CSV table of C-alpha atoms and ligand atoms in Angstrom, one decimal:
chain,number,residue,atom,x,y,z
A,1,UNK,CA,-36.8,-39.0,90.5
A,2,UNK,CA,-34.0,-36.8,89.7
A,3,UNK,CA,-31.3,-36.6,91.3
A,4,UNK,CA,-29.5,-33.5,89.9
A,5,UNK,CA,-30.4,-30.1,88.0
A,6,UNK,CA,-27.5,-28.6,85.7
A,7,UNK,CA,-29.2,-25.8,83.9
A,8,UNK,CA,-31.5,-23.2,85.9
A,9,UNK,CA,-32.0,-19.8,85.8
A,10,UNK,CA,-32.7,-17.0,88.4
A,11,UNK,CA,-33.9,-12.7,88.8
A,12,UNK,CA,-30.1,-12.5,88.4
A,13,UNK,CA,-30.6,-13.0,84.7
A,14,UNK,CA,-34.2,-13.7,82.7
A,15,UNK,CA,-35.6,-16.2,85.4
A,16,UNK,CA,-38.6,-14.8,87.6
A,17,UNK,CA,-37.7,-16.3,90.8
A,18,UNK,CA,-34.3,-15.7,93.4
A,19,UNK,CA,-31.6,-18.1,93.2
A,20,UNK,CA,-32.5,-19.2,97.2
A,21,UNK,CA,-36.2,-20.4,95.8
A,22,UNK,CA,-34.8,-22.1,92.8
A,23,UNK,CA,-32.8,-24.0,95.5
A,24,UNK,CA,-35.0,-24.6,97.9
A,25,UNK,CA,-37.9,-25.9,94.8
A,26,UNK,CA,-34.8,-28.4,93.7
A,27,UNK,CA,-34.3,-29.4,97.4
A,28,UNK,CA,-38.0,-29.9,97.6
A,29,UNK,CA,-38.3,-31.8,94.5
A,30,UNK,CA,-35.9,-34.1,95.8
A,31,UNK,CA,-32.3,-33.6,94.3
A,32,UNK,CA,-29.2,-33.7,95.5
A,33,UNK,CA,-27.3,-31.3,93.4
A,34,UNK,CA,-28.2,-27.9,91.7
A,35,UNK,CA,-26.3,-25.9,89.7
A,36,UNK,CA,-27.6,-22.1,89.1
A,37,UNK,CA,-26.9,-21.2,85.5
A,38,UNK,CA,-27.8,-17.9,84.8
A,39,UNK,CA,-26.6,-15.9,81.5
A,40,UNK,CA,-23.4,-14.3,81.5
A,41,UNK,CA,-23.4,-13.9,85.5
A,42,UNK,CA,-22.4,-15.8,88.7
A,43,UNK,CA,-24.2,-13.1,90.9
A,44,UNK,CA,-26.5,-15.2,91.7
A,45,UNK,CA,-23.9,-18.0,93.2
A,46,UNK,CA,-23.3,-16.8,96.7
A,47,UNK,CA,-27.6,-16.5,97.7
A,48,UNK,CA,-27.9,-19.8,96.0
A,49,UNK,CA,-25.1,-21.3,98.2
A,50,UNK,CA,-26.0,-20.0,101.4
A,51,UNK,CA,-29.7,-21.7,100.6
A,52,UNK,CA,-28.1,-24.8,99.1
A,53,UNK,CA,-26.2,-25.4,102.5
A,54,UNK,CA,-29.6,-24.4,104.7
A,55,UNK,CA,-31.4,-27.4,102.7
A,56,UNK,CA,-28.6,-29.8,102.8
A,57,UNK,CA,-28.2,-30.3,99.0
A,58,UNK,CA,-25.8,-29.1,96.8
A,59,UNK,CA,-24.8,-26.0,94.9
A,60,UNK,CA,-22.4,-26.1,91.6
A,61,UNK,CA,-21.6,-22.4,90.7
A,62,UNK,CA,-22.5,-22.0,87.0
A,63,UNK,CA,-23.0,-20.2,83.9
A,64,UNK,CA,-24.7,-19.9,80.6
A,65,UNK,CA,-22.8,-18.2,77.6
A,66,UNK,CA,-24.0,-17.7,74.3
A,67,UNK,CA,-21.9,-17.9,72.0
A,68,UNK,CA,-21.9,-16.9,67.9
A,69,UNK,CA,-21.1,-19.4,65.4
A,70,UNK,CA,-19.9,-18.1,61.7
A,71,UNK,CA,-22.5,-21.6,60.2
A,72,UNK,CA,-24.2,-23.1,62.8
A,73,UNK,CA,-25.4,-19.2,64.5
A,74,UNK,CA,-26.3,-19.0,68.0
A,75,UNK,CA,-24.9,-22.1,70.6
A,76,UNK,CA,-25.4,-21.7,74.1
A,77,UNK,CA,-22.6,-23.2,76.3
A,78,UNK,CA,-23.2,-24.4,80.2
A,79,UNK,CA,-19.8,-24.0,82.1
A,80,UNK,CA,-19.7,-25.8,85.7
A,81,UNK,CA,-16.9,-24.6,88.4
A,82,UNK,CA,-15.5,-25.7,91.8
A,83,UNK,CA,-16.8,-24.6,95.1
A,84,UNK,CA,-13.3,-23.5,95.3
A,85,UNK,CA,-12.8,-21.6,92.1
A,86,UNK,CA,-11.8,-18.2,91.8
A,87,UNK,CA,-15.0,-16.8,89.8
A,88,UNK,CA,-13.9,-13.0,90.0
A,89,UNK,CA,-11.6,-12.9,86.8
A,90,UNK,CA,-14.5,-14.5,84.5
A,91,UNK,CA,-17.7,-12.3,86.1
A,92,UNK,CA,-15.4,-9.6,85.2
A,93,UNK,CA,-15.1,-10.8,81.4
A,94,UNK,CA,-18.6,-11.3,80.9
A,95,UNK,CA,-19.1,-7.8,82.5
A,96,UNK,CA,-18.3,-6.6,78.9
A,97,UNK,CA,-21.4,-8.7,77.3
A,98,UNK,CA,-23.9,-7.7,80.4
A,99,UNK,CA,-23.3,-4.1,79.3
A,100,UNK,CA,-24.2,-5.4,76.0
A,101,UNK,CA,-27.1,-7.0,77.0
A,102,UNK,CA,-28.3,-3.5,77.9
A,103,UNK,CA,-27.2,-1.6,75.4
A,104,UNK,CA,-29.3,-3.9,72.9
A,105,UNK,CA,-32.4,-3.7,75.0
A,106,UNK,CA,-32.6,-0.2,74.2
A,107,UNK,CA,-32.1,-1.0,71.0
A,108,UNK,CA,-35.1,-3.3,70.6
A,109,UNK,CA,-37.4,-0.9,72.3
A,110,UNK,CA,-36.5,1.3,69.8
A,111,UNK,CA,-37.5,-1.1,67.3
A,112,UNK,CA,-40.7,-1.5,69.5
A,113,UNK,CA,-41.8,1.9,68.6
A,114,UNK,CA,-41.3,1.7,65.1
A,115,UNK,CA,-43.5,-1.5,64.9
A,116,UNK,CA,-46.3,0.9,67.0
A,117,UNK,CA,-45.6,-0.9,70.0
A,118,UNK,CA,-44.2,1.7,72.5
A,119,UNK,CA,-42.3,0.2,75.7
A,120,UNK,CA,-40.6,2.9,78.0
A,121,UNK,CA,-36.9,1.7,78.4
A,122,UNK,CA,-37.8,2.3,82.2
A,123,UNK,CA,-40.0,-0.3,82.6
A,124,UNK,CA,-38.0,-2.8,81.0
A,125,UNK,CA,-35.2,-1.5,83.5
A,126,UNK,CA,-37.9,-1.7,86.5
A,127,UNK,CA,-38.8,-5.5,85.3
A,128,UNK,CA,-35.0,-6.7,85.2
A,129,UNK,CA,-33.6,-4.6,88.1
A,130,UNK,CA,-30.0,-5.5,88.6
A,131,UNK,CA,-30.0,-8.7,86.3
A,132,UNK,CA,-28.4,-9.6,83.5
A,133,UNK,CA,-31.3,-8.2,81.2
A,134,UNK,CA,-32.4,-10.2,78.5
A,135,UNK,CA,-35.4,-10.6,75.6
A,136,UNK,CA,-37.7,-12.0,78.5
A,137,UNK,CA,-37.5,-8.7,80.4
A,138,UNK,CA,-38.4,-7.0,77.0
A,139,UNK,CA,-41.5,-9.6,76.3
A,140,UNK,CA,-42.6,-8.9,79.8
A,141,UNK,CA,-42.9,-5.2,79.3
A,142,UNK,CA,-44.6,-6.1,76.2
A,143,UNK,CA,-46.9,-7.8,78.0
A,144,UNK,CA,-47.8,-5.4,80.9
A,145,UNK,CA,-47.9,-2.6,78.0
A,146,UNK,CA,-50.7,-4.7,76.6
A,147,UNK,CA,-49.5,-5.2,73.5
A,148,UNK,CA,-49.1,-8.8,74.1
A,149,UNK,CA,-51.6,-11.3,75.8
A,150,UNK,CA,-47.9,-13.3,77.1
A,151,UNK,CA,-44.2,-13.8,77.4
A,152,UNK,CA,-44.4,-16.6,74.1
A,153,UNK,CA,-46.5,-14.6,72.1
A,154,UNK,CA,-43.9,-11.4,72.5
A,155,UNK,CA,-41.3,-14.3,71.5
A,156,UNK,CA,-43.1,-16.2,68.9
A,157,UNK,CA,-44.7,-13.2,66.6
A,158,UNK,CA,-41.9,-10.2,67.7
A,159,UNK,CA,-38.6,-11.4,69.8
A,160,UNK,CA,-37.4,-14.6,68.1
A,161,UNK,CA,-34.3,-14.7,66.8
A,162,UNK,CA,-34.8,-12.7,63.3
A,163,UNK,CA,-38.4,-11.8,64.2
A,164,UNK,CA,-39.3,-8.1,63.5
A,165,UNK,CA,-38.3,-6.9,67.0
A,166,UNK,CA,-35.1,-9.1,67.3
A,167,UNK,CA,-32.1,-7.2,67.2
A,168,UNK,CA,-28.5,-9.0,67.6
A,169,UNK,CA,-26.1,-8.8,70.4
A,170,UNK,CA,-21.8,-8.9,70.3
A,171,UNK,CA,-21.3,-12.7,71.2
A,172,UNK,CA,-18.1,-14.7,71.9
A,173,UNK,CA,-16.7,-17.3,69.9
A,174,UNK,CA,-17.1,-20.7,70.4
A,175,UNK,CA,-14.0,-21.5,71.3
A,176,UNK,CA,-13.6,-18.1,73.0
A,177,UNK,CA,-16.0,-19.1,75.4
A,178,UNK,CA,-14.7,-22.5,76.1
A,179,UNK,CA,-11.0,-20.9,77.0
A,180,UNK,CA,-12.9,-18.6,79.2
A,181,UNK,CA,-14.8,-22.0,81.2
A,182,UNK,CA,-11.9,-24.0,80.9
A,183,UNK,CA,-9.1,-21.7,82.3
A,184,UNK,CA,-11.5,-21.6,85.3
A,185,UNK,CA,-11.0,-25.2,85.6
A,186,UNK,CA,-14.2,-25.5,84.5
A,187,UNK,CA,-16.5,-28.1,82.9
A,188,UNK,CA,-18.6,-27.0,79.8
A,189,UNK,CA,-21.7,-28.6,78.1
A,190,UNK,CA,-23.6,-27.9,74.8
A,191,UNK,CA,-26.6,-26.5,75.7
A,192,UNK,CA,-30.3,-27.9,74.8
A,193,UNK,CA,-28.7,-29.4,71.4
A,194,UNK,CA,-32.2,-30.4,70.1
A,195,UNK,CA,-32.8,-26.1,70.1
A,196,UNK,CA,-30.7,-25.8,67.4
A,197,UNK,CA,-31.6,-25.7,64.0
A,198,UNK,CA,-28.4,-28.3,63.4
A,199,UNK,CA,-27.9,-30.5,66.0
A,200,UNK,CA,-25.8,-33.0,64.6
A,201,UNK,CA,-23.3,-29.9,63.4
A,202,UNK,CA,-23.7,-27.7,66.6
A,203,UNK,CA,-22.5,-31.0,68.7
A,204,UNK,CA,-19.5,-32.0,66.2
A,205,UNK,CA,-18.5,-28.3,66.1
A,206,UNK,CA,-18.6,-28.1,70.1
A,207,UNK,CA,-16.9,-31.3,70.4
A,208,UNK,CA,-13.8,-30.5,68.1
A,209,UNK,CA,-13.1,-26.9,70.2
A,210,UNK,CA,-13.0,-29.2,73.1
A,211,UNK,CA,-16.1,-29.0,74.8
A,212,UNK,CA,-17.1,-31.8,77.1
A,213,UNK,CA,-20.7,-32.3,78.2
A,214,UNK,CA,-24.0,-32.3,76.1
A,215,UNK,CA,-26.9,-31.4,77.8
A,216,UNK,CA,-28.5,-34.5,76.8
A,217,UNK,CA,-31.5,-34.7,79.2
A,218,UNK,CA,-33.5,-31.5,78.3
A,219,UNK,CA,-36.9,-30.2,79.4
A,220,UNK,CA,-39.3,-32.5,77.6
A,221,UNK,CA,-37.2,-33.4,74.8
A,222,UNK,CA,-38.7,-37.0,73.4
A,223,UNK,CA,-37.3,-40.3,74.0
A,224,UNK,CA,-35.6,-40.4,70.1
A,225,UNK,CA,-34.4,-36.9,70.4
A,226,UNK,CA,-32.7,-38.3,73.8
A,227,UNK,CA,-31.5,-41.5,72.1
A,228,UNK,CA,-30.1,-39.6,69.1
A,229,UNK,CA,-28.1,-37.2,71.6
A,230,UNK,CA,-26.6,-40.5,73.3
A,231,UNK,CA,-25.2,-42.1,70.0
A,232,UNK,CA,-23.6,-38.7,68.7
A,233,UNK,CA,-22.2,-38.1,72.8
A,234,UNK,CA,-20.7,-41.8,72.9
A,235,UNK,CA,-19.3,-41.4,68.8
A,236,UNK,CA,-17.6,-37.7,70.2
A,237,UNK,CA,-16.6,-38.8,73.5
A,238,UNK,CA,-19.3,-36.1,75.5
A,239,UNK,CA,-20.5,-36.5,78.9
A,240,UNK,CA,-24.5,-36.7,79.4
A,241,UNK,CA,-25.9,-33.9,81.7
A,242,UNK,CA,-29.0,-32.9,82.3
A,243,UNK,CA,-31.0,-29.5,83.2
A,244,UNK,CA,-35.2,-27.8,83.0
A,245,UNK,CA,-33.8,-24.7,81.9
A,246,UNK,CA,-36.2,-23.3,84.7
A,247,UNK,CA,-37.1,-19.4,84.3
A,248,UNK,CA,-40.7,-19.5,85.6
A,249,UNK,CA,-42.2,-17.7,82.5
A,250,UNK,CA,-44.7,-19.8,81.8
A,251,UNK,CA,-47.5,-21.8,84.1
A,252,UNK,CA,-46.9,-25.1,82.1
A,253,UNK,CA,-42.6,-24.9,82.5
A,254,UNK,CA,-41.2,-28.3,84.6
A,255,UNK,CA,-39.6,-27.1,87.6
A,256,UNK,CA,-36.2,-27.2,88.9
A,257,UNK,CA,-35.1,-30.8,89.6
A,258,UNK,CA,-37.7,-32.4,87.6
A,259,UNK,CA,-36.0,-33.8,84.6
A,260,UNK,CA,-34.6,-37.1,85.0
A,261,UNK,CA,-31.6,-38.9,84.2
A,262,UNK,CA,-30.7,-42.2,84.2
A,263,UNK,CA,-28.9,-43.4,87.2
A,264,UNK,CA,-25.5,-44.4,85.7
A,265,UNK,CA,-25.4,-41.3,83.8
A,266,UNK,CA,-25.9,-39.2,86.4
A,267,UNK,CA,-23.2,-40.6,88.6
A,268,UNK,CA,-20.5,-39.9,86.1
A,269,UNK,CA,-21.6,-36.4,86.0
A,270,UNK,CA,-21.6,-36.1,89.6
A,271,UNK,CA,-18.4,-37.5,89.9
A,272,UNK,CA,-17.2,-35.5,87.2
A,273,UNK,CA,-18.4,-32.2,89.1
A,274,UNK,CA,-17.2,-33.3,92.2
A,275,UNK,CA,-14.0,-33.7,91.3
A,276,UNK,CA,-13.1,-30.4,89.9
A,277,UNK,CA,-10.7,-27.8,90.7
A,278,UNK,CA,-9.9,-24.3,90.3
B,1,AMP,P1,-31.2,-13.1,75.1
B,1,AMP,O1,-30.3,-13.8,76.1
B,1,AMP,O2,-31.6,-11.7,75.5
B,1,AMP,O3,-30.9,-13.2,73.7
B,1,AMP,O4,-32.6,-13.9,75.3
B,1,AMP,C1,-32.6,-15.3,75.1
B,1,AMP,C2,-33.6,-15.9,76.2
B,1,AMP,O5,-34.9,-15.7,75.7
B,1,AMP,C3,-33.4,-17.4,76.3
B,1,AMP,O6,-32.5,-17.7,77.3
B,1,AMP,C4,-34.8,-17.8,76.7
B,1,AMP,O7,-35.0,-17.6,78.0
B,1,AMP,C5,-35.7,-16.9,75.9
B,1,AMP,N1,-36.1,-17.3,74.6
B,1,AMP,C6,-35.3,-17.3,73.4
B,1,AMP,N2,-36.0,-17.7,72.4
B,1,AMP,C7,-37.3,-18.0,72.8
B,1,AMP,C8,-38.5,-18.4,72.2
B,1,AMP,N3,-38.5,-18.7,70.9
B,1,AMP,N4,-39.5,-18.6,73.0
B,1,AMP,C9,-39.5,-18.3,74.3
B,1,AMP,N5,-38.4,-17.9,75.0
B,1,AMP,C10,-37.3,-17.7,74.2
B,2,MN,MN1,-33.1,-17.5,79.3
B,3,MN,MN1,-30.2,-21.3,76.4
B,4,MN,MN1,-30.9,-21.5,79.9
C-alpha cells in the first residue's frame, strides 16, 4: 500500500475533480500524506487542507512548473512547501504564466479553426472555469464539439507537443524555477523523468541547477525504468519521490495514493517534507 502521493492534480488546474475529493480518494486509498500539485497554482491548497485535516491525513502544499530547457525542451519541476510557508509571493509570480496559459489557449483555438475544427473560446472558458487552463481543457472542448471521440485522441493526433494544434507557451528557466521553489524554502523534484525524451540528460541537467528530488515512482512506469531512475538518483545525490499524476481524464488513470514506494524510501521523503521551513 502506499503510504504517500506527491504529484496530483485538481479543477484548479487540468484535473477533473476538486482538491477536497482528490484528498479524501488518497485518504480512502489509504495514505498518510498528499500533496496537491496543480500547474502554476496553490489555489487549490487551502480546500485541500481543510479536507486533509477532516480525514486525518496529511496535506503538503505544492506545485507543478514547467519549465523550458534550451537542449533537453520541456521539464516539469514538482516544488513541495511548509504548512508554514508564506505562498503569496510565488502564486503571485506564477500569476504572470496563468495569464499565459490563457492567452495561448486562444491561440490554439485559433489554430483549431484553421485545421476545420471550430471550438468557441467560450466553451473552453466554461470547461476550465477559474483554473489554471491548460491543453486538457482545449481537448475536452474538442471532444464535446465532436471532433474527437476523447481527451487522448485530441492529444495524440492534434495537442502533443509539436502536433498540428500545439502552440507554445513563455516558460521559465530551469533554474529560474528552482530559485522560485527554493526561496520558498521549498523542496523540488524532476518530474516523471521517464516522460522525457532524455532522461539520463533532463536528470543530470536538473541535478547540477540544484534540484533535489526525482520523481522516481511514477504512474506505471516498469520495474527497469524504476531501477534505472534509482542508479542515476544515488550517482547525483537525488531524493526518490513518488506521485499518479492523477487528473481523472481517462477511465483506466491509477488514482490518488495508488502508486507505491518502497518503505525506506518513503520515510526519507517524509522526513524530508516534514522537516521543512519557510
Ligand atoms: P499544458 O500545461 O497546457 O501545456 O498541458 C500539459 C498537460 O496536458 C499535461 O500536464 C498533461 O495533463 C496533458 N498532456 C500533455 N501531453 C499529453 C499527452 N501526450 N497525452 C495526454 N495528455 C497530455
Ligand atoms: Mn496536467
Ligand atoms: Mn507534468
Ligand atoms: Mn502533473
Amino acid at each position: 500500500m502506499a503510504r504517500l502521493d506527491l504529484h496530483t492534480h485538481s479543477t484548479c488546474s487540468d484535473g477533473t475533480r476538486p482538491p477536497e475529493w482528490v484528498v479524501q480518494q488518497a485518504a480512502d486509498n489509504g495514505v498518510e500524506l498528499i500533496a496537491l500539485t496543480d500547474h502554476d497554482t496553490l489555489a487549490g491548497v487551502k480546500a485541500a487542507r481543510g479536507a486533509a485535516r477532516q480525514t486525518g491525513i496529511d496535506l503538503i502544499a505544492g506545485v507543478e512548473i514547467s519549465v523550458s530547457d534550451p537542449d533537453l525542451g520541456e521539464l516539469h519541476v514538482l516544488g513541495y512547501f511548509a504548512p508554514s510557508a508564506q505562498l503569496d509571493e510565488l502564486e503571485r509570480q506564477l500569476t504572470r504564466y496563468r495569464e499565459e496559459r490563457k492567452s495561448r489557449a486562444r491561440r490554439t483555438v485559433k489554430r483549431l479553426h484553421a485545421l476545420g475544427m471550430p471550438v468557441e473560446y467560450e466553451s473552453v472558458m466554461d470547461i476550465a472555469g477559474r483554473a489554471s487552463i491548460g491543453r486538457p481543457h482545449v481537448a475536452r472542448a474538442m471532444v464535446e464539439a465532436g471532433h474527437v471521440e476523447s481527451v487522448q485522441e485530441a492529444f495524440d493526433r492534434y495537442l502533443h507537443n509539436g502536433g498540428p494544434a500545439y502552440v507554445p507557451r513563455t516558460l521559465l528557466s530551469l533554474s529560474d524555477s528552482l530559485d522560485m521553489i527554493h526561496r520558498t524554502g521549498g523542496f523540488s523534484s524532476l518530474a516523471h523523468p521517464t516522460r522525457y525524451d532524455d532522461p539520463v540528460g533532463a536528470t543530470q541537467a536538473f541535478a547540477a541547477a540544484g534540484g533535489r528530488g526525482l520523481e522516481i515512482f511514477y504512474r506505471n512506469d516498469t520495474p527497469d525504468e524504476i531501477a534505472n531512475g534509482e542508479q542515476l538518483a544515488q550517482r547525483l545525490g537525488l531524493v526518490a519521490t513518488v506521485g499518479s499524476d492523477f487528473h481523472g481524464l481517462h477511465p483506466s488513470e491509477l488514482g490518488p495514493g495508488t502508486v507505491p514506494m518502497p518503505e525506506h524510501q518513503a520515510t526519507r521523503i517524509m522526513q524530508i517534507l516534514k522537516d521543512l521551513s519557510p
